[in-house]
Coordinates of C-alpha atoms and ligand atoms in Angstrom, one line a residue:
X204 CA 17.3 11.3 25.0
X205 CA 20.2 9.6 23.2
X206 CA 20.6 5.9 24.5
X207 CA 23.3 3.6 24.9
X208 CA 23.1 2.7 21.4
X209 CA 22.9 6.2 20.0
X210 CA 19.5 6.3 19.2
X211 CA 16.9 9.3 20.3
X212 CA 13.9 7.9 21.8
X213 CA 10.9 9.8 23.1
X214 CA 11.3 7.4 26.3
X215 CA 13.5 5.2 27.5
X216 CA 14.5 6.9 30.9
X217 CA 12.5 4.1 33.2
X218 CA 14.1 0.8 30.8
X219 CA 17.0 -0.7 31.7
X220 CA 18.2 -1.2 28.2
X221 CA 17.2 -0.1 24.2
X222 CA 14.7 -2.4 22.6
X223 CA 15.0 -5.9 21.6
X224 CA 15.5 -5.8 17.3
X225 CA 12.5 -7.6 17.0
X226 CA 10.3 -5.0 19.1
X227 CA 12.4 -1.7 17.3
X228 CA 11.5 -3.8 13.6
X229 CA 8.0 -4.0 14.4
X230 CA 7.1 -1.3 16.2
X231 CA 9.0 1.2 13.2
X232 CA 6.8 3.1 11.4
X233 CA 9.1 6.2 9.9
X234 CA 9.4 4.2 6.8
X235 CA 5.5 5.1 6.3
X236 CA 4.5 8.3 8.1
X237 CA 7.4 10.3 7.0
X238 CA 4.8 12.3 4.7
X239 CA 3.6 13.0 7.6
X240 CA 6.4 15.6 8.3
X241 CA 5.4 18.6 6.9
X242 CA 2.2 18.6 8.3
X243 CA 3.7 17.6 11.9
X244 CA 6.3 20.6 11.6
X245 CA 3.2 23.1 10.5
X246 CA 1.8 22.0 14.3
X247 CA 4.9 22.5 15.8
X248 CA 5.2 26.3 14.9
X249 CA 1.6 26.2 16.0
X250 CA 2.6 24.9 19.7
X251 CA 5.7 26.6 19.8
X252 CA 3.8 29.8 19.9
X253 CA 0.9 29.1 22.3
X254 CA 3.6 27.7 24.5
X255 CA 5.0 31.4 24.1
X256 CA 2.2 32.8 25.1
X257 CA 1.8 31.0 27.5
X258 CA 5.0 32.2 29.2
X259 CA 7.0 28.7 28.4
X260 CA 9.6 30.0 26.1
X261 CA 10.8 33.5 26.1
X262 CA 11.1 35.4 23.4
X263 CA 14.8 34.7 21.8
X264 CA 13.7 30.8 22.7
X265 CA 10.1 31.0 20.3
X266 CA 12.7 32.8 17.6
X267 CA 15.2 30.2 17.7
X268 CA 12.7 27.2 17.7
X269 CA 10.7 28.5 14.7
X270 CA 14.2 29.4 12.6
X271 CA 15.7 26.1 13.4
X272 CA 11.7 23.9 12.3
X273 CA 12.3 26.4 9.2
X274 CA 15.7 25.4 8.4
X275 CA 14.5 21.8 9.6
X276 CA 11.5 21.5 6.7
X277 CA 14.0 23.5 4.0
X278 CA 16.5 20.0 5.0
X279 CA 13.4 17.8 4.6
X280 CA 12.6 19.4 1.7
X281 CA 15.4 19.1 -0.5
X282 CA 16.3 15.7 1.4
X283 CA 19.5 16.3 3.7
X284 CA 17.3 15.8 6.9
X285 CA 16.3 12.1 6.4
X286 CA 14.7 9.7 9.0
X287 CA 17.3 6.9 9.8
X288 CA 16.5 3.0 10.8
X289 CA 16.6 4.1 14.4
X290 CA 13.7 6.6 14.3
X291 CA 10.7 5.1 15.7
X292 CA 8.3 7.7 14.1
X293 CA 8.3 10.8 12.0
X294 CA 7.5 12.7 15.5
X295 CA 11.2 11.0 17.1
X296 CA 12.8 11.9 13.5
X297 CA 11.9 15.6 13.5
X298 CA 12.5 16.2 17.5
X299 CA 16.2 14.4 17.0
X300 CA 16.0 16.8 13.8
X301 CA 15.5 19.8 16.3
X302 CA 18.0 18.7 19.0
X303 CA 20.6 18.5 16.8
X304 CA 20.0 22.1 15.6
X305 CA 19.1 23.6 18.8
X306 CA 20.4 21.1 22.0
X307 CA 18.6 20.7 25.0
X308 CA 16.1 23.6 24.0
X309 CA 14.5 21.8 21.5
X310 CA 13.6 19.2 23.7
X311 CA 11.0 22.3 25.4
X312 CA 8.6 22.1 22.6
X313 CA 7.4 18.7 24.0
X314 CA 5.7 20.2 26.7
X315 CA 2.3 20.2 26.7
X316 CA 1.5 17.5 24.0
X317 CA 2.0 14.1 23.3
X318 CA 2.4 11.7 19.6
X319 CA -1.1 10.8 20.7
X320 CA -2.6 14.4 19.7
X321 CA 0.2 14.9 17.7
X322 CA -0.1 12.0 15.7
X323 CA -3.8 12.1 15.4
X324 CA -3.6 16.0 14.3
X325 CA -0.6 15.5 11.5
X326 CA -2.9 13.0 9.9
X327 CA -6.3 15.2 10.3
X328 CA -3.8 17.8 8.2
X329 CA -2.7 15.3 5.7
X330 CA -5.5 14.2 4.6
X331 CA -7.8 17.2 4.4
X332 CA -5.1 18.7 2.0
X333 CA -4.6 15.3 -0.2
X334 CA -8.6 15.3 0.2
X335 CA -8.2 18.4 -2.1
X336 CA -5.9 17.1 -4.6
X337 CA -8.3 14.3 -4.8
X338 CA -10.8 15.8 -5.6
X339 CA -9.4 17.9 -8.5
X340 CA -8.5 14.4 -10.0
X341 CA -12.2 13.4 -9.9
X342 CA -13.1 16.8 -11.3
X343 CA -10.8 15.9 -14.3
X344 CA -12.8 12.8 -14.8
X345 CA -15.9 14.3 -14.4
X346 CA -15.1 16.7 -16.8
X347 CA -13.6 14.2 -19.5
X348 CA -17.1 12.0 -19.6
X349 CA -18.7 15.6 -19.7
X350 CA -17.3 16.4 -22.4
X351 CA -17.8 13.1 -24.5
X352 CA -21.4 13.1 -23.2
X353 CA -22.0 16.6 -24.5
X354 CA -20.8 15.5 -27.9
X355 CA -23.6 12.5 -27.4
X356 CA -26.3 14.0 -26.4
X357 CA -28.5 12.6 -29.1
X358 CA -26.8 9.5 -29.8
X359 CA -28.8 6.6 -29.6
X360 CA -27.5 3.7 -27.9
X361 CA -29.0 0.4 -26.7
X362 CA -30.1 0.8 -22.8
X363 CA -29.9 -2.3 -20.8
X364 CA -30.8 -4.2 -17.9
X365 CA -29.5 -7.1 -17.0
X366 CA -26.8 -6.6 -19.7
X367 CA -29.7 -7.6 -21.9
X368 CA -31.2 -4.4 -24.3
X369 CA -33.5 -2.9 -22.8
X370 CA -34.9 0.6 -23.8
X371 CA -32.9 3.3 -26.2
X372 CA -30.9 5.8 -24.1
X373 CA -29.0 8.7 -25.5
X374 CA -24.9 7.8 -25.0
X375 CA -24.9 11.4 -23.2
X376 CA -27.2 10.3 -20.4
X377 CA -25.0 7.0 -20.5
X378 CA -22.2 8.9 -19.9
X379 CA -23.6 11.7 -17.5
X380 CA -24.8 8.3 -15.2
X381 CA -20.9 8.1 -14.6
X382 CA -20.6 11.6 -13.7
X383 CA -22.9 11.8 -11.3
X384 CA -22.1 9.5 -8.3
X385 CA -18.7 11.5 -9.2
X386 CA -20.6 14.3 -7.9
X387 CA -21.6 13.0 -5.2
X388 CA -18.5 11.6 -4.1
X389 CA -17.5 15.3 -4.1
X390 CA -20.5 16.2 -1.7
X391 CA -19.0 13.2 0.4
X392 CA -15.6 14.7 0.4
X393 CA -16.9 18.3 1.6
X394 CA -18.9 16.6 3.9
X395 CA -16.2 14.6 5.6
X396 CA -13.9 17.9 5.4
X397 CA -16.0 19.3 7.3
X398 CA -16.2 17.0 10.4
X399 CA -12.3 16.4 10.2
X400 CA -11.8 20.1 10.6
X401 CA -11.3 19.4 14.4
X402 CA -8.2 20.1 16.1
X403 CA -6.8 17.5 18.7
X404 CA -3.6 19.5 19.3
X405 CA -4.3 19.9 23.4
X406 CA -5.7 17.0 24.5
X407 CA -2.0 15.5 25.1
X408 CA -1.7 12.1 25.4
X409 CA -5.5 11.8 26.8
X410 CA -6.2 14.4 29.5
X411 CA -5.6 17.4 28.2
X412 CA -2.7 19.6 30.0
X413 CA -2.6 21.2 33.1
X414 CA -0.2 24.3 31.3
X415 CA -2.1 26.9 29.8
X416 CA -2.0 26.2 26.1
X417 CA -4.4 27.6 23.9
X418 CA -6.0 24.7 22.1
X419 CA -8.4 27.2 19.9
X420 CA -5.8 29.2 19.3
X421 CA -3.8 26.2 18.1
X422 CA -6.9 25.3 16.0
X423 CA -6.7 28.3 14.2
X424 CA -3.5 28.8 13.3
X425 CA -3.7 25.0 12.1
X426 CA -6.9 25.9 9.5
X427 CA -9.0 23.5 11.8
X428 CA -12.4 25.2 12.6
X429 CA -12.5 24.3 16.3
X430 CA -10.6 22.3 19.0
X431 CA -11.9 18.7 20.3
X432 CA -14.7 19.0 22.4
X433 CA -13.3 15.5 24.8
X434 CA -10.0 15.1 24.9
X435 CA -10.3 11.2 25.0
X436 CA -12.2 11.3 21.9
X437 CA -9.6 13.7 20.3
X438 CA -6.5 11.1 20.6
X439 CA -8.7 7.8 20.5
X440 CA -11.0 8.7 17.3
X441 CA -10.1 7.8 13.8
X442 CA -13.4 8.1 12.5
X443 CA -12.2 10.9 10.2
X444 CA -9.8 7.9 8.6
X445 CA -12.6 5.3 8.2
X446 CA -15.2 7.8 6.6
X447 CA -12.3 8.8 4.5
X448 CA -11.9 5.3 3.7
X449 CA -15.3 4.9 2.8
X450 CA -15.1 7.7 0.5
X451 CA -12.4 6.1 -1.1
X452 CA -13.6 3.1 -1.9
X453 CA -17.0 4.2 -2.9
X454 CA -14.8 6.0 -5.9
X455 CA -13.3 2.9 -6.2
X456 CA -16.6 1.1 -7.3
X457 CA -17.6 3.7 -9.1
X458 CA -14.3 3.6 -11.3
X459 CA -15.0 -0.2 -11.3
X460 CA -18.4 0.3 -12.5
X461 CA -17.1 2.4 -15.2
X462 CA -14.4 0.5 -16.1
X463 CA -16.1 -3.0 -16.5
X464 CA -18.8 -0.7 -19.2
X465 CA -15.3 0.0 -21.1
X466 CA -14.1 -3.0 -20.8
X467 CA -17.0 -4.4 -22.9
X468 CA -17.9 -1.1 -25.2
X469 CA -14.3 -1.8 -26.4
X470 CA -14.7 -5.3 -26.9
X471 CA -15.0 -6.8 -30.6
X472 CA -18.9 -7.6 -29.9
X473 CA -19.9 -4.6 -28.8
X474 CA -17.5 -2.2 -30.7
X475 CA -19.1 0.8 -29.5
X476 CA -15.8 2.6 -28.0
X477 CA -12.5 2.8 -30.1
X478 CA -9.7 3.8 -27.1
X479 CA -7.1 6.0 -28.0
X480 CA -3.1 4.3 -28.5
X481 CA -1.7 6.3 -26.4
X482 CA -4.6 4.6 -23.5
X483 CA -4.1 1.2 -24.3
X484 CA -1.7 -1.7 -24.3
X485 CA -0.6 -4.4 -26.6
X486 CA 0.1 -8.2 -26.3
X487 CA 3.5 -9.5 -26.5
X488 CA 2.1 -12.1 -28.5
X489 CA -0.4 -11.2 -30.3
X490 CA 0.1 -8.1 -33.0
X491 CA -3.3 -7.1 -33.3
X492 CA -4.4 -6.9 -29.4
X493 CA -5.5 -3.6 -28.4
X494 CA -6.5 -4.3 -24.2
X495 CA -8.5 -2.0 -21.9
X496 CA -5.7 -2.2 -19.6
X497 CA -6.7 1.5 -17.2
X498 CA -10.2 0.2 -17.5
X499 CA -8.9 -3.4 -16.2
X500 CA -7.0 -1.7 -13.4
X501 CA -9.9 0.6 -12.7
X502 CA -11.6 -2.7 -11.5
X503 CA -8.8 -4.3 -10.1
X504 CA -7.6 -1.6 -8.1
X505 CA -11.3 -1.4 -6.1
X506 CA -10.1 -4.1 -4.2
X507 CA -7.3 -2.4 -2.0
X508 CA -9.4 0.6 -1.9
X509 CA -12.2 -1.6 0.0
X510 CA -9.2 -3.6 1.6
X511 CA -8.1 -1.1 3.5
X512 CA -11.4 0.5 4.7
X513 CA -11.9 -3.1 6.2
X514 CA -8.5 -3.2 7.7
X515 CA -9.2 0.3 9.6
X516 CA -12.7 -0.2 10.8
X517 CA -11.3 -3.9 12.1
X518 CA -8.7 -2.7 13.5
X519 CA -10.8 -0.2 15.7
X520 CA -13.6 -2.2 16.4
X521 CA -13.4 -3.4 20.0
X522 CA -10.4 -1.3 20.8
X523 CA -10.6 0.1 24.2
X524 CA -10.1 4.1 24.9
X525 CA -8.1 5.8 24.4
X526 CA -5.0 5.9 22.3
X527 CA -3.7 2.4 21.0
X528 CA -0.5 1.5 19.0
X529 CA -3.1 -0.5 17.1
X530 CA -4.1 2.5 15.8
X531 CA -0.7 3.0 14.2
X532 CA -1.8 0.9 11.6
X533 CA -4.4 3.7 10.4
X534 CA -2.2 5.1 8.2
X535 CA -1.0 3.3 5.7
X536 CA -4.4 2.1 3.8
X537 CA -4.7 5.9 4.1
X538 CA -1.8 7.0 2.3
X539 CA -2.4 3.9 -0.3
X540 CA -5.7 5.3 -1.0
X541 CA -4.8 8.0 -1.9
X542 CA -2.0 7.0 -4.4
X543 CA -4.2 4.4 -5.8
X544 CA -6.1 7.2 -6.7
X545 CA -3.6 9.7 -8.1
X546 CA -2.3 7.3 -10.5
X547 CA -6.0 6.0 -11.7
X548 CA -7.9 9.0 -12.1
X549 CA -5.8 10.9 -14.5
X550 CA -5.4 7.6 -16.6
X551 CA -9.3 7.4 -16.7
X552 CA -9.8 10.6 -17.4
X553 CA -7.0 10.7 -20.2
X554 CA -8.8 7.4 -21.6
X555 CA -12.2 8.5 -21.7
X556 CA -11.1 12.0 -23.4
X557 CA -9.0 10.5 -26.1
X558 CA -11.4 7.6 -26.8
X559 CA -13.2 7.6 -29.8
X560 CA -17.2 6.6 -29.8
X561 CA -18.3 4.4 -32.4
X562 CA -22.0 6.5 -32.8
X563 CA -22.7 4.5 -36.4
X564 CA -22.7 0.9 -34.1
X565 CA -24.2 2.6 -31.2
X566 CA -27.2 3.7 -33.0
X567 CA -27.0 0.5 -35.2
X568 CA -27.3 -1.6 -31.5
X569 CA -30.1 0.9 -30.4
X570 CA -33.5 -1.1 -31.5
X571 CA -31.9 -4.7 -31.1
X572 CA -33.3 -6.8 -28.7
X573 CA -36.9 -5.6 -29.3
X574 CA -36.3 -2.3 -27.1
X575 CA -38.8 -0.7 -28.7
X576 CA -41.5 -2.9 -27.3
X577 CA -42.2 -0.9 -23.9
X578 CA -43.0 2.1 -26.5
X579 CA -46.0 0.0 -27.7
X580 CA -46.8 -0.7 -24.6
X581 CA -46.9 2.7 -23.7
X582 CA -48.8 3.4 -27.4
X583 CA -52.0 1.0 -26.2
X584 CA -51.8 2.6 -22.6
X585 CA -52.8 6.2 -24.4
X586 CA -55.6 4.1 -26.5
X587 CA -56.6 3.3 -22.7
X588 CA -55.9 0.3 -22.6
X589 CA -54.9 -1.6 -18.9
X590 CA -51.1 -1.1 -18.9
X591 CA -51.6 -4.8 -17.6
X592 CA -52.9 -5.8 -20.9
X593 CA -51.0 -3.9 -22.8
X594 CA -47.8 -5.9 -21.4
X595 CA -49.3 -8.7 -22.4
X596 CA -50.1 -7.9 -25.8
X597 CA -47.0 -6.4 -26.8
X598 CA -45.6 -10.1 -25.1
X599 CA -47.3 -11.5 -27.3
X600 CA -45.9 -9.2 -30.2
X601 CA -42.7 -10.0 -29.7
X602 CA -42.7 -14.0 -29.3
X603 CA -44.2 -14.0 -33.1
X604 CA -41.5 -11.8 -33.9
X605 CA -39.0 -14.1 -32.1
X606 CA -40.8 -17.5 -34.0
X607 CA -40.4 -16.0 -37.0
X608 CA -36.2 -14.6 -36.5
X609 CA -38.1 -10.7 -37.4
X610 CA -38.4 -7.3 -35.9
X611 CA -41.3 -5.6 -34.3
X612 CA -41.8 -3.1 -37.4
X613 CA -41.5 -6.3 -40.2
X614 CA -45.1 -7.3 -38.8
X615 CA -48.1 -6.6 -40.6
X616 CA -51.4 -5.1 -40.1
X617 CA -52.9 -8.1 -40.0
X618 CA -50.3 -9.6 -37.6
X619 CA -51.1 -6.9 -35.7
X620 CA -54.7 -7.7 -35.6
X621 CA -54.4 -10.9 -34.6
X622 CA -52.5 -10.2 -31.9
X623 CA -55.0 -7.7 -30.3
X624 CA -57.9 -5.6 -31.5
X625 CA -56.3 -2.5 -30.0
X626 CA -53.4 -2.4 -32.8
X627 CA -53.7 -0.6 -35.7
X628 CA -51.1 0.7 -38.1
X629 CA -50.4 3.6 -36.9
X630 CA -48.4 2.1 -34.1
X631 CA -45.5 1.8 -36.1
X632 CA -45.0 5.3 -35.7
X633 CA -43.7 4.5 -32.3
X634 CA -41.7 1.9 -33.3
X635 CA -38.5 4.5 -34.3
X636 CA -35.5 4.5 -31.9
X637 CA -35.9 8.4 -32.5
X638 CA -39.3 8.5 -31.4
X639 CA -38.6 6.9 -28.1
X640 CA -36.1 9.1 -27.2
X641 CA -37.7 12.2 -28.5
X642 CA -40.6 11.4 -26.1
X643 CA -38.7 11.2 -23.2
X644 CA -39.4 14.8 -21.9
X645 CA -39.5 15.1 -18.7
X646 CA -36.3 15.6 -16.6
X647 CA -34.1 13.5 -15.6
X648 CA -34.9 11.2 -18.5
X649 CA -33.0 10.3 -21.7
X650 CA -34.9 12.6 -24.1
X651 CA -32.2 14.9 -25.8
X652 CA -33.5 18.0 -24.6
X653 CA -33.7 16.7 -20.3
X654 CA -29.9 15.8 -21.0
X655 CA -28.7 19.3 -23.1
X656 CA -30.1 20.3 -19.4
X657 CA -28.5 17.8 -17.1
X658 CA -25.7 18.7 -18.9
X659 CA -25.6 22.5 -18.1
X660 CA -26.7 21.7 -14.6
X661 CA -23.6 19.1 -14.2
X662 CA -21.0 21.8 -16.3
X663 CA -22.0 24.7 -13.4
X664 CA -21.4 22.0 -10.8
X665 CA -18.4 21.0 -11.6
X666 CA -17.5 24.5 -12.2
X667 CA -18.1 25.1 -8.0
X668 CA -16.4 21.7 -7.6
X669 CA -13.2 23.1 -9.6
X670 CA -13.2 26.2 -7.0
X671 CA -13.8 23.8 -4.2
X672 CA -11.0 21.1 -4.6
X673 CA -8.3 24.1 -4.9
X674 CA -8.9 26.1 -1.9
X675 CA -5.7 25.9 0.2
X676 CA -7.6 24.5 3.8
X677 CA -4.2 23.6 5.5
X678 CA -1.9 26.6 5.7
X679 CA 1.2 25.4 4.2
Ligands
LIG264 N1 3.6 6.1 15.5 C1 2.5 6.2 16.4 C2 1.2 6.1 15.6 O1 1.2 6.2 14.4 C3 2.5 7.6 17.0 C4 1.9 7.6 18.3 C5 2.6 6.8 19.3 N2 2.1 6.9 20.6 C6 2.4 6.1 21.6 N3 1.9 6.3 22.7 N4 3.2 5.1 21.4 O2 0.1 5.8 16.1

């Protein structure tokens, strides 16, 4: 209906007069969920044609509603259609979209549902496709440390605890310990899909309809894999968002995680990780800066991402059923997610790629720190000794080594004597950054040949991930 002041509202017939500026500023939410169109002008060909068949519109009516949403999304498209400051929602936009195009009849397709299913299905639509898109981006990044970890699989590298050295790793399996909660992230994603495949188109604004629409039908046609079981639950649930959230902000950490390790590989003190020009930022002031600036961001940015999963699960907590305008506020730590994510993820994975990995200080940093010591450890514990005992021994190796500013292998025989009965020269043999990596066999571990393995395992993942993240889901 067009009021007094030329707006179209989706109500208005029982108020005396349009709303006050102040409500109309706050209540506006077009600026935000106008991506939303496309996905809410896919439901409404869906809905035009159950109401069809269901005897509601004839015909010539069902032809001329689906020609004029066509030539509706083609002016969205190209941007001659455009929401204006009077358009509560994207819903109001595209129905004053479709009276102007078609008169009174385009006020029919109403029938039947309400912005409460509608609102709730557009969004189950957006983000199951975006859901796609971002998972090809983590793909990408998956791929990129892939790649630098199969070109590492034996370089040594200092392991650490504590950010103190620890025990030799390989930089592959370094690397490969970013890709996989990538992988898992993925599993999340297909997981979540799976439960958001549910349609709420047919539950109208909370009871369902007493025409006879076709909600499976709907569901169908829509790529969902069944309609709402509850048609309270279908218009007051935004799980889907806040798992969603979750999802994003569990990457978020785990870009974070990565991030802060590049922050400090490319530091001067470390110098393990050289990063590529075109992947890193100067200082206005200083000529010689080179700054981690993607990997800064990486961190920075896992703030919002946690933000908004907070705001969404606050904002439902407590809320009463079934549909509130609360809820409206779903959407844009949704959207943001997602953008957050489109612009880090391909800078990540264009960073990590390009960045050159300093395998001469790596393998240099390796054996610092006396990381060697749970190798002799491990050496009396063959010789049967108590591992117990052997701890302590091998203690006791290394605070002579520390007295006297020298490494476990510059101590001699008779050092080694002194310290315990059970040491003998041949020891030393274990004492090799090589050695220690070369025994780690078993899978899973850091041994060369368990991480030319892990590799191959996460390469044919990722290969079913790629396929995954591209199939179209909503039929656009
Ligand atoms: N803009 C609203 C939202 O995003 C659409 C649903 C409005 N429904 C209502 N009964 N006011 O939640």
């Amino acid at each position: 209906m067009s009021d007094s002041d030329g707006a179209t509202r989706l109500w208005g017939a029982r108020f005396s007069g349009g709303p006050a500026d102040a409500l109309a500023r706050l209540s506006v939410s077009v600026q935000f969920d106008w991506r939303l169109a496309p996905y809410d002008l896919l439901a409404s060909r869906a809905h035009a044609r159950v109401l069809s068949r269901a005897g509601l519109l004839d015909p010539a009516e069902l032809g001329q509603i689906l020609a004029a949403l066509d030539d509706l999304e083609q002016a969205c498209a190209t941007g001659e259609f455009r929401p204006t400051v009077d358009d509560e929602d994207v819903h109001t936009a595209l129905e004053r979209g479709l009276l102007e195009r078609l008169g009174s009849l385009g006020g029919k397709l109403r029938a039947g549902r309400s912005r409460n299913d509608q609102v709730a299905t557009d969004l189950r639509l957006y983000l199951r496709d975006h859901a796609r898109g971002l998972a090809v981006s983590v793909v990408e990044l998956a791929d990129a440390l892939t790649e630098q970890a199969s070109r590492n699989i034996d370089t040594p590298a200092p392991g650490m605890t504590h950010v103190q050295h620890a025990q030799p790793v390989t930089f592959g399996h370094w690397l490969l310990a970013h890709v996989q909660p990538l992988l898992r992230d993925l599993d999340r994603l297909r997981d979540w899909d799976g439960r958001t495949a549910i349609s709420p188109l047919g539950s109208g604004a909370l009871a369902g309809s007493s025409l006879p629409l076709d909600p499976a039908a709907v569901a169908k046609e829509l790529g969902f894999t069944a309609p709402a079981p509850n048609s309270m639950d279908a218009v007051a649930d935004r799980d889907f968002v806040a798992e969603f959230l979750f999802v994003t902000a569990l990457i978020g950490v785990h870009l974070s995680r990565l991030g802060e390790e590049v922050v400090l590989w490319t530091s001067t003190e470390f110098g393990w990780v050289e990063l590529d020009d075109a992947f890193a930022t100067g200082s206005s002031i200083m000529p010689q800066k080179k700054n981690a600036d993607i990997a800064e961001l990486a961190r920075g940015k896992s703030g919002r991402l946690i933000g908004g999963l907070i705001a969404v699960l606050t904002m439902l907590k407590g809320l009463p059923l079934t549909y509130d305008r609360d809820m409206q506020e779903d959407k844009e730590p949704a959207f943001d997610a997602i953008e957050t994510l489109s612009l880090l993820l391909p800078a990540l994975a264009g960073m990590i790629s390009t960045m050159t990995v300093r395998v001469d200080r790596l393998a240099a940093a390796a054996p610092v720190g006396f990381s060697l010591a749970t190798e002799v450890a491990d050496w009396l514990v063959r010789k049967g000794v108590p591992f117990r005992d052997a701890h302590e021994i091998t203690g006791k190796l290394v605070a002579l080594c520390s007295v006297r500013e020298c490494e476990l292998e510059d101590l001699t025989d008779d050092d080694l004597k002194t310290v315990s009965e059970h040491l003998d020269p041949s020891v030393r043999e274990v004492m090799s950054v090589e050695s220690a990596l070369a025994a780690r066999t078993t899978p899973g571990s850091t041994g060369p040949g368990p991480v030319a393995e892990q590799l191959a395992q996460v390469q044919h993942r990722l290969d079913t991930w790629r396929q995954w993240a591209v199939e179209k889901v909503v039929p656009r």
